[in-house]
Tab-separated table of C-alpha atoms in Angstrom:
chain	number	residue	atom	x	y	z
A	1	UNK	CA	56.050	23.919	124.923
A	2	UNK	CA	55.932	20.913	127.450
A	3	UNK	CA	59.518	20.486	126.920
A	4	UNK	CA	62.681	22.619	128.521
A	5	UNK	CA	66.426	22.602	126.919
A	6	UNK	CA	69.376	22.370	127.677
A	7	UNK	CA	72.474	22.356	124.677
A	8	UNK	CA	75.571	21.645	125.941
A	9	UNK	CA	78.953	20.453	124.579
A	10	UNK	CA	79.180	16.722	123.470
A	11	UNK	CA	83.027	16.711	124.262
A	12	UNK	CA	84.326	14.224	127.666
A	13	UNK	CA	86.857	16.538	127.900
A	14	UNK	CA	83.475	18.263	130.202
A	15	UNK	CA	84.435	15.505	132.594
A	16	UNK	CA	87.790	16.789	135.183
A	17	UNK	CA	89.195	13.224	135.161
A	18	UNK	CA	89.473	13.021	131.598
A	19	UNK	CA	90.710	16.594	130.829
A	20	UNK	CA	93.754	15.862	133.454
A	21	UNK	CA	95.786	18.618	132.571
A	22	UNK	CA	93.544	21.063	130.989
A	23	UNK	CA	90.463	20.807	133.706
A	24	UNK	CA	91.283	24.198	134.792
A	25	UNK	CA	91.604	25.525	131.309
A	26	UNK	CA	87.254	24.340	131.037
A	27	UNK	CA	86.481	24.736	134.320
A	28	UNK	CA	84.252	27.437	132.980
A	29	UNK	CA	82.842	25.576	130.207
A	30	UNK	CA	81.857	22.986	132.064
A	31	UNK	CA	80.059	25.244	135.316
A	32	UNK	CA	77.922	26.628	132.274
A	33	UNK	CA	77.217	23.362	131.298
A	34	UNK	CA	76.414	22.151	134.734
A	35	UNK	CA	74.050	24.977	135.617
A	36	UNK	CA	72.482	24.327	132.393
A	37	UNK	CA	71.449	21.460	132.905
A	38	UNK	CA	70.452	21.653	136.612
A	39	UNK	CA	68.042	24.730	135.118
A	40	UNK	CA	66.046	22.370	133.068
A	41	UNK	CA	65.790	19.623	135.159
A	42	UNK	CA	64.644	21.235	138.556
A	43	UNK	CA	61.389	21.390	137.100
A	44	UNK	CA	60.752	18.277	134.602
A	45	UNK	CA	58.986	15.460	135.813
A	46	UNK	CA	61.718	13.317	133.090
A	47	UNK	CA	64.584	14.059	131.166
A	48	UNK	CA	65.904	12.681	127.461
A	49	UNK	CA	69.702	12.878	126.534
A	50	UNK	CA	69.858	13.303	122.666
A	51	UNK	CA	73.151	12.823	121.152
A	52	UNK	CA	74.560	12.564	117.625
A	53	UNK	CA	74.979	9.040	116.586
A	54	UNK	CA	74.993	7.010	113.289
A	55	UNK	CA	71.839	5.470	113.108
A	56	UNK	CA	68.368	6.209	115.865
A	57	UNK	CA	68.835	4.634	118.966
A	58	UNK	CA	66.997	4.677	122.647
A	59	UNK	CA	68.003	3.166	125.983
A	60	UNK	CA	66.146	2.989	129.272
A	61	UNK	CA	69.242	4.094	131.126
A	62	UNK	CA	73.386	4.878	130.284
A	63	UNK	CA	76.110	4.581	133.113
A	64	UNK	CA	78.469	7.790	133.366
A	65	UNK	CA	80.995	5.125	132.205
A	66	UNK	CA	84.380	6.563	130.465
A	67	UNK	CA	86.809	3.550	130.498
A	68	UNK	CA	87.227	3.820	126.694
A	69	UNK	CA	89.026	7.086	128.138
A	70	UNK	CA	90.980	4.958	130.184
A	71	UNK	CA	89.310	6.105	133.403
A	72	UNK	CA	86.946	4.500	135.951
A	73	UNK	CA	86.439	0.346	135.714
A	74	UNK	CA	83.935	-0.959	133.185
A	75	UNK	CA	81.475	-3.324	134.961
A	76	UNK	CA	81.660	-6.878	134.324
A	77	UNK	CA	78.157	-7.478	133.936
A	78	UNK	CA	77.860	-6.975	129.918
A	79	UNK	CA	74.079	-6.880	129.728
A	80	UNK	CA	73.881	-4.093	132.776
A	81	UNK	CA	73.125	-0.514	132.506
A	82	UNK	CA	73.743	0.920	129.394
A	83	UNK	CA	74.513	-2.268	127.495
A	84	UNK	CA	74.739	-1.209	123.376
A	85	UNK	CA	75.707	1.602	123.642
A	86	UNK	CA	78.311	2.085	121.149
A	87	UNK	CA	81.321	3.210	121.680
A	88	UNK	CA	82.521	7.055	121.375
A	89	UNK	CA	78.799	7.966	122.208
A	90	UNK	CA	78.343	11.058	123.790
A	91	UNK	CA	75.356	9.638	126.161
A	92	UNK	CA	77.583	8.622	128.941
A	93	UNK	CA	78.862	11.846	129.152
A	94	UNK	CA	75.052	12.733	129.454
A	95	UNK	CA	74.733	10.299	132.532
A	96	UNK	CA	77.489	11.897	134.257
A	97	UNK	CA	76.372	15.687	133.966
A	98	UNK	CA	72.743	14.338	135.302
A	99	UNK	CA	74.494	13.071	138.036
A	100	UNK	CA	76.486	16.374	138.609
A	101	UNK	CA	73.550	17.946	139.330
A	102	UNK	CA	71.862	15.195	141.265
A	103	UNK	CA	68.304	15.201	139.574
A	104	UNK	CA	66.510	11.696	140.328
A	105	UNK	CA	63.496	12.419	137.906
A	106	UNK	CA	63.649	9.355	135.161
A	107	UNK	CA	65.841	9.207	132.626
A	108	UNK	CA	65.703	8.104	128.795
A	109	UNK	CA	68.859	8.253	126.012
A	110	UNK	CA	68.724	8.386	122.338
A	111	UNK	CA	70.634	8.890	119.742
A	112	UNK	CA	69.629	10.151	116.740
A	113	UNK	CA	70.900	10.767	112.906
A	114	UNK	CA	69.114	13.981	112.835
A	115	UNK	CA	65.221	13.444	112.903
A	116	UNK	CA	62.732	14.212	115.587
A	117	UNK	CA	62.084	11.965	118.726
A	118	UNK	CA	59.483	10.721	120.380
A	119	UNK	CA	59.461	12.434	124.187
A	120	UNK	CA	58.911	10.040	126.854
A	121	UNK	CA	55.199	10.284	128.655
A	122	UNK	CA	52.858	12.990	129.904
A	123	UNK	CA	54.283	16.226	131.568
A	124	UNK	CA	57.377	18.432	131.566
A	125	UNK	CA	59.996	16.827	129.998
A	126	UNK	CA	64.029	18.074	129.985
A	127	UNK	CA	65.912	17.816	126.937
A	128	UNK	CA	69.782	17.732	127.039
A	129	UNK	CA	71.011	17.949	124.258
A	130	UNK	CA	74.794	16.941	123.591
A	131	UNK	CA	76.090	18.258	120.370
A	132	UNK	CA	79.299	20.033	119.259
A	133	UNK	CA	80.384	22.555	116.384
A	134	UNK	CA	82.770	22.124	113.121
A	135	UNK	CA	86.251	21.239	114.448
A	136	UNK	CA	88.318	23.226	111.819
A	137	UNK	CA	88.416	27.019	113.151
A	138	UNK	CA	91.972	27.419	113.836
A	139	UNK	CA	95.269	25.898	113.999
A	140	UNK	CA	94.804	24.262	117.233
A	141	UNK	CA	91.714	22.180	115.898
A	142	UNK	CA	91.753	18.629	115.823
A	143	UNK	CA	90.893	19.010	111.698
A	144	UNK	CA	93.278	21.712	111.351
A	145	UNK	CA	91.615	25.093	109.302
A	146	UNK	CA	88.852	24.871	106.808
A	147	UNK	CA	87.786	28.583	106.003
A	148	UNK	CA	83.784	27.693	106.189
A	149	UNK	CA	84.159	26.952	109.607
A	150	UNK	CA	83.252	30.019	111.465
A	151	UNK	CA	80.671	31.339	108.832
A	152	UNK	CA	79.000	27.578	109.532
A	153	UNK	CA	79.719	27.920	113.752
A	154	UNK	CA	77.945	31.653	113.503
A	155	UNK	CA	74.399	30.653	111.839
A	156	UNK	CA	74.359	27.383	114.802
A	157	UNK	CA	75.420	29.570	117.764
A	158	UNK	CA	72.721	32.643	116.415
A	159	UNK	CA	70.263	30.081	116.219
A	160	UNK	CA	71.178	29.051	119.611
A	161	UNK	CA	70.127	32.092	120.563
A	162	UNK	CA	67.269	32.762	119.270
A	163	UNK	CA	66.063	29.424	118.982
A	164	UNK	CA	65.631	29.634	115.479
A	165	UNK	CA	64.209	26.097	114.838
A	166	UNK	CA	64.394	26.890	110.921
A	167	UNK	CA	67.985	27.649	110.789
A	168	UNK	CA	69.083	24.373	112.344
A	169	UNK	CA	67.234	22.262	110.523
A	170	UNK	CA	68.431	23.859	107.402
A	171	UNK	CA	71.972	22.298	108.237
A	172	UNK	CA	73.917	20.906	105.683
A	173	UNK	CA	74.730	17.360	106.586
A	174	UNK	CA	77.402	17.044	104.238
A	175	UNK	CA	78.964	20.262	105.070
A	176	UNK	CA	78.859	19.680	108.389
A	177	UNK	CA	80.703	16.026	107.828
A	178	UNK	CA	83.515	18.249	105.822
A	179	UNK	CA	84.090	20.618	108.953
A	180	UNK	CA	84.358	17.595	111.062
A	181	UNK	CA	80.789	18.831	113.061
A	182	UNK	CA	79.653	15.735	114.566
A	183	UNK	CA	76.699	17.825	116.698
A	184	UNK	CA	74.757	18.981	113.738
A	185	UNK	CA	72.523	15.693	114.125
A	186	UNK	CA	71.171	16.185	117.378
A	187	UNK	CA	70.896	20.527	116.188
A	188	UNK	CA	68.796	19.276	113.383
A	189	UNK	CA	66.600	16.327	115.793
A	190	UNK	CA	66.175	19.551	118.424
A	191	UNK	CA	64.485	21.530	115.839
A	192	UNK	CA	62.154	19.002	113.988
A	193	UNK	CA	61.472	17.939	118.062
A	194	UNK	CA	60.783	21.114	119.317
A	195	UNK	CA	58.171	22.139	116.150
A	196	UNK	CA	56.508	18.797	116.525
A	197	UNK	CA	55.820	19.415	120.585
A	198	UNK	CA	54.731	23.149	119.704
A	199	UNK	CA	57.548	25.425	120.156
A	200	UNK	CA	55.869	28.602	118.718
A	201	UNK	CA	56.964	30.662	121.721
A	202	UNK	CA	60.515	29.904	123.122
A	203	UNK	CA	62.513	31.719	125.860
A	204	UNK	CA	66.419	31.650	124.778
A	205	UNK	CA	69.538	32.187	125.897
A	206	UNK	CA	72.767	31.287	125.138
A	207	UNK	CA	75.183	31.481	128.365
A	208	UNK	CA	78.833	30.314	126.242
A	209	UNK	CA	80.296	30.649	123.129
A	210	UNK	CA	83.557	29.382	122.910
A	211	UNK	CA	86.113	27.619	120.536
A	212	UNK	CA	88.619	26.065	123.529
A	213	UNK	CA	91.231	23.913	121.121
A	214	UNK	CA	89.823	24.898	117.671
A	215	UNK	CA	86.311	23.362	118.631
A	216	UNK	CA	83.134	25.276	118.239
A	217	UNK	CA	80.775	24.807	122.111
A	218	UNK	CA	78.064	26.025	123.009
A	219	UNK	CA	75.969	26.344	126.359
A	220	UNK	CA	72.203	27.310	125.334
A	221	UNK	CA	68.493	27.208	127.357
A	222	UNK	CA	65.331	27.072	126.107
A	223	UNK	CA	62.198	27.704	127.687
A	224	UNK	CA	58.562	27.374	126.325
């Protein structure tokens, strides 16, 4: 498998600035996340942030930009880096951990609405993936309860972990719209990407499991 993955939360809430008061609270969330993504990238010789979005999408390049979170200035130049991206996408969030870890191998962004991608060139390429659970599992969750929530959150995080290409493309779209899981697009693109590049053989693990705020994240690596 010419490809390595990372899966890591799709939330900006990854980003200190924007969780304010509740950093601290994910400061261990988002080391796993960090780490994750430094893994898969030490290596690659590019790297493709896949998020969820509405319709397939691709850009050469994303700015870490967050001012629809009210932080950070936007840049004035409207065609610059990044320009279309729509907003609430999760890809500048993808700029930002890239920068975290300070790779300088190229970088591509897509979106997609749950079908495979095209992976940029010849060589190792990095996947980070940016995708997030149902958001219905308790009280505290931005959806409030829905009792198929954590039956739904167990089959993505197992297949997380065993890289079970099968079980995520088997996601329910529409289930996954009724438990608020905005992720399962880019769960279902990973799989139907990874079988198309060959990933018979895949080293996984899953380094964090977590539902901070009623939200289901995960923190997974692949390896072929």
């Amino acid at each position: 498998m010419p490809v390595s993955v990372a899966v890591v939360p799709q939330t900006p809430l990854l980003v200190p600035e924007i969780a304010a008061g509740a950093a601290g609270e994910l400061e261990t969330l988002r080391s796993y996340a960090i780490d994750a993504v430094r893994e898969v990238t030490s290596d690659a010789d590019r790297v493709l942030v896949l998020a969820p979005g509405p319709a397939d999408a691709r850009f050469d390049d994303v700015a870490a930009d967050f001012t629809p979170y009210g932080y950070g200035e936007r840049s004035s130049d409207a065609t610059g880096t990044g320009a279309g991206v729509r907003p609430g996408s999760a890809l500048p969030l993808g700029a930002w951990l890239l920068d975290a870890v300070g790779t300088t191998v190229p970088r591509v962004f897509a979106e997609t609405s749950g079908e495979a991608v095209d992976l940029p060139g010849n060589g190792r390429t990095a996947l980070v993936v940016l995708a997030d659970g149902s958001a219905k599992r308790d009280k505290t969750a931005p959806g409030y309860v829905d009792v198929r929530a954590l039956a739904f959150d167990a089959v993505i995080g197992t297949a997380l972990a065993s890289a079970d290409l099968d079980a995520l493309a088997a996601l329910d779209p529409a289930l996954a719209a009724d438990l608020w899981a905005s992720g399962v697009p880019a769960f279902r693109a990973l799989a139907a990407t990874v079988r198309v590049d060959g990933g018979d053989e895949i080293a996984a693990q899953l380094t964090y499991d977590g539902s901070p705020y009623g939200v289901a994240y995960w923190v997974a690596i692949w390896r072929g």
